[in-house]
Tab-separated table of C-alpha atoms and ligand atoms in Angstrom:
chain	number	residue	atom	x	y	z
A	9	UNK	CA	-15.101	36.831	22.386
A	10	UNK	CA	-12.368	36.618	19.970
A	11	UNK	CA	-12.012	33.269	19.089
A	12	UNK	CA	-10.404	32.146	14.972
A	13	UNK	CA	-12.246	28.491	15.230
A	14	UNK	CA	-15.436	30.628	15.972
A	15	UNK	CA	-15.033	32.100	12.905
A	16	UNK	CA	-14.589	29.310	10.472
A	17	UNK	CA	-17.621	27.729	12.015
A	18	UNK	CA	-19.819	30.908	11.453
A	19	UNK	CA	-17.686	31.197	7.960
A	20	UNK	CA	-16.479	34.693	9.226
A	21	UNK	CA	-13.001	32.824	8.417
A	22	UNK	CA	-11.842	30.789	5.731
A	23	UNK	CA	-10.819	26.889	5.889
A	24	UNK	CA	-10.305	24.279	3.948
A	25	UNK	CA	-13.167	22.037	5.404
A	26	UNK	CA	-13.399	18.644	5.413
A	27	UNK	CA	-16.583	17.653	6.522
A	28	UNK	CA	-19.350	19.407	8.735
A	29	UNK	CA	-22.268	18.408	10.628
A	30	UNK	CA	-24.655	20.018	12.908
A	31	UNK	CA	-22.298	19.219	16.173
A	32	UNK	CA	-18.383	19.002	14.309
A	33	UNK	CA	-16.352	20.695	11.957
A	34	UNK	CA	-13.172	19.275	10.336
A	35	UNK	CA	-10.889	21.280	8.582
A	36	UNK	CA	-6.951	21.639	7.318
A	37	UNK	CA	-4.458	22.814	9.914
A	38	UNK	CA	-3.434	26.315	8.260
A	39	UNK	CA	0.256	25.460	9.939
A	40	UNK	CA	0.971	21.466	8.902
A	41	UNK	CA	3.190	19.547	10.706
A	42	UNK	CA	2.833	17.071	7.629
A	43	UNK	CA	0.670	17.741	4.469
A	44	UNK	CA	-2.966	16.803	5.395
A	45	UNK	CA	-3.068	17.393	9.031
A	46	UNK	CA	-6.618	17.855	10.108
A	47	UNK	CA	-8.080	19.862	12.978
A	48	UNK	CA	-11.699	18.305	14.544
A	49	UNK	CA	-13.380	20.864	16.479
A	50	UNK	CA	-17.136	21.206	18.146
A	51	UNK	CA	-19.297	24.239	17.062
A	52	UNK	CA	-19.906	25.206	20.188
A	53	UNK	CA	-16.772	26.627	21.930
A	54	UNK	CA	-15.514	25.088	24.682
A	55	UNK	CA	-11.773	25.992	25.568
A	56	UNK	CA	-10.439	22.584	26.519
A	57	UNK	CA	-10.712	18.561	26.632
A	58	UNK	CA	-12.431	19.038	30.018
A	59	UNK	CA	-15.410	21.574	29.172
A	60	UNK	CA	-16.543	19.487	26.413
A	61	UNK	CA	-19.751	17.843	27.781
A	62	UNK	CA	-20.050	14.295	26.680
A	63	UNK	CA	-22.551	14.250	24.228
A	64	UNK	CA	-20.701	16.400	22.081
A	65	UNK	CA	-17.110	14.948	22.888
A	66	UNK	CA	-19.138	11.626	21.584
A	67	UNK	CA	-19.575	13.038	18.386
A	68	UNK	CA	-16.116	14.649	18.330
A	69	UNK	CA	-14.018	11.244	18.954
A	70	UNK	CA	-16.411	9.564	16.324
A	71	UNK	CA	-15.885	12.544	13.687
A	72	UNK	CA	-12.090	11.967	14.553
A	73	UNK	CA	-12.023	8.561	13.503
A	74	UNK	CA	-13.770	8.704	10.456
A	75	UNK	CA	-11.281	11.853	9.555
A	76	UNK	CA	-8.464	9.734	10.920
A	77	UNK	CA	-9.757	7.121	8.915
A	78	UNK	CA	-9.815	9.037	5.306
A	79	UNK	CA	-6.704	10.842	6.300
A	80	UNK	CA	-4.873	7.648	6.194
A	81	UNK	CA	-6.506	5.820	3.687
A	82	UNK	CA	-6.035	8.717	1.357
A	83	UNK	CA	-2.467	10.160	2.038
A	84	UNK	CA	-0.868	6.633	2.772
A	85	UNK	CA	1.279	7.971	5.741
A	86	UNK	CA	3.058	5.529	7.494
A	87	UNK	CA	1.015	6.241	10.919
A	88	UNK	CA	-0.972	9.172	12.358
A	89	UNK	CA	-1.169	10.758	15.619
A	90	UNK	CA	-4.392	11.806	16.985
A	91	UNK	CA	-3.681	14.904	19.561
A	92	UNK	CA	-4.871	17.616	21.701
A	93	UNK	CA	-3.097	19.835	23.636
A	94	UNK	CA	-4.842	21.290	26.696
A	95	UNK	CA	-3.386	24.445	28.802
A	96	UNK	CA	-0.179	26.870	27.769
A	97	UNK	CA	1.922	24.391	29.158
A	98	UNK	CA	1.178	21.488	26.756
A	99	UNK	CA	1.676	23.774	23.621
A	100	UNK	CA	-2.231	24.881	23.748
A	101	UNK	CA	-2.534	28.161	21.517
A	102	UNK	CA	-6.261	28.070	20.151
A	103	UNK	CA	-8.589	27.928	23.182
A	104	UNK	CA	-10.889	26.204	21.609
A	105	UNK	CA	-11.405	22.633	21.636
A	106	UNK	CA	-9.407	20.649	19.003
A	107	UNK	CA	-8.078	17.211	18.053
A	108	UNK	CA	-5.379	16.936	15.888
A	109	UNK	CA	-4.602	14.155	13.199
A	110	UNK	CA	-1.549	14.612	11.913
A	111	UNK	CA	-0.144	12.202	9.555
A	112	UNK	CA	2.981	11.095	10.264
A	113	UNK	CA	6.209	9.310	7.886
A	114	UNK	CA	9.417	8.191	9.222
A	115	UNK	CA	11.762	10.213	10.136
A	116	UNK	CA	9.725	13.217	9.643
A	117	UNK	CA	10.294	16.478	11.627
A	118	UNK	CA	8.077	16.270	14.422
A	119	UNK	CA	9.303	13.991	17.297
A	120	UNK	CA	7.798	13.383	20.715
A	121	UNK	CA	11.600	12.518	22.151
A	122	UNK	CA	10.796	13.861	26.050
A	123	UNK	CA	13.693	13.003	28.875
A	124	UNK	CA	11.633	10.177	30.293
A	125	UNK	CA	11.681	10.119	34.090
A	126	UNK	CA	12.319	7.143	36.753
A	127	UNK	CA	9.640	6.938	39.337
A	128	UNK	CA	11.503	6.446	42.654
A	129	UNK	CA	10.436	3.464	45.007
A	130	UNK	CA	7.644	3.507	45.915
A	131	UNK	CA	6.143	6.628	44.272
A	132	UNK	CA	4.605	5.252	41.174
A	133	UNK	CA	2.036	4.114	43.984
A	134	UNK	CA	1.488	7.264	45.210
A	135	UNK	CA	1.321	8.987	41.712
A	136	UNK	CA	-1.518	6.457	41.028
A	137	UNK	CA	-3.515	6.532	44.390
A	138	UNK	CA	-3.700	10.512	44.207
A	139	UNK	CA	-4.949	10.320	40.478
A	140	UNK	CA	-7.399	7.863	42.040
A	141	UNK	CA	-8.892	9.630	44.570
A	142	UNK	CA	-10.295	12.016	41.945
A	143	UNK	CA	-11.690	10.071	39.322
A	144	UNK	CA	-15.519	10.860	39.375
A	145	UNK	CA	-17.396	8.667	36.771
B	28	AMP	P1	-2.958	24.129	19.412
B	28	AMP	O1	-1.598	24.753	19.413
B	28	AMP	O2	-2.994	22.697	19.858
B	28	AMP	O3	-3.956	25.002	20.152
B	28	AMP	O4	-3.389	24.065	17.892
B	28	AMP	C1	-3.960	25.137	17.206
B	28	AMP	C2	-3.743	24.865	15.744
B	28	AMP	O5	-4.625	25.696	15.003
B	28	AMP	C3	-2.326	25.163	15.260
B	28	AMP	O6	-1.744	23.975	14.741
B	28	AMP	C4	-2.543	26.226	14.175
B	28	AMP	O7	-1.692	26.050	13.060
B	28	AMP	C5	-3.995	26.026	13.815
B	28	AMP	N1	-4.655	27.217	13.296
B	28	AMP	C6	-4.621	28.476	13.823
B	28	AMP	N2	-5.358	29.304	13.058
B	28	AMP	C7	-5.887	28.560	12.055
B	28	AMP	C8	-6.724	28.853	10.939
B	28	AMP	N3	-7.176	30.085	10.696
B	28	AMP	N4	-7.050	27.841	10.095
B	28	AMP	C9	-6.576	26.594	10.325
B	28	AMP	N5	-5.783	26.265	11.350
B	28	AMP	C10	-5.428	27.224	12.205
B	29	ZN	ZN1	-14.352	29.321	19.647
């Protein structure tokens, strides 16, 4: 399987790395949006938010935080976003499970500006009771 995160955990690829432990690797995004943004990946490939199992997800969010954490404290951005996008669709193009923390100033280039819907009456209800049915804890 041909897979670029793959290789900067087996060090087939180079990365600027930020921090590794047995579970998580945390390196620069080769692409910033801003100067600093950080990728958070598991070793183990999984290809999305939904294959990773939760023991390693656990470790993932906490690595995130701590990352998110220096990231801020160290670059003084005005806020961060912590992303990942899942699927073609949502602007997925590594298939292999990432978070993003990208540090963000205002009135920087990257905007989340969407054309924000109106749910009609009575259909926020049925948005929520068909997300509902599924949820399996
Ligand atoms: P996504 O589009 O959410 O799948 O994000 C994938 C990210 O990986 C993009 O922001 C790329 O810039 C980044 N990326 C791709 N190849 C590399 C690489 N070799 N080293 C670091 N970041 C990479
Ligand atoms: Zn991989």
């Amino acid at each position: 399987m041909n897979c670029i995160f793959c290789d900067i955990v087996e060090k087939r690829a180079k990365a600027e790395i930020l921090y590794e432990n047995d579970l998580v690797i945390s390196f620069l995004d080769i692409r910033p949006v801003n100067y600093g943004h950080a990728l958070v990946i598991p070793k183990n490939h999984y290809k999305d938010f939904l294959s990773m199992p939760k023991s390693e997800l656990d470790e993932v969010i906490k690595i995130t935080q701590k990352i998110s954490s220096a990231v801020y404290n160290s670059l003084k951005p005005d806020g961060f976003n912590v992303i990942t996008n899942n699927g073609t669709a949502a602007g997925q193009s590594v298939f292999h499970f990432h978070f993003h923390i990208i540090p963000r100033f205002t009135n920087d280039s990257f905007s989340f500006r969407p054309q924000l819907k109106n749910y009609e009456n009575g259909t926020m209800k049925e948005y929520a009771e068909k997300i509902k049915s599924e949820i399996k804890l």
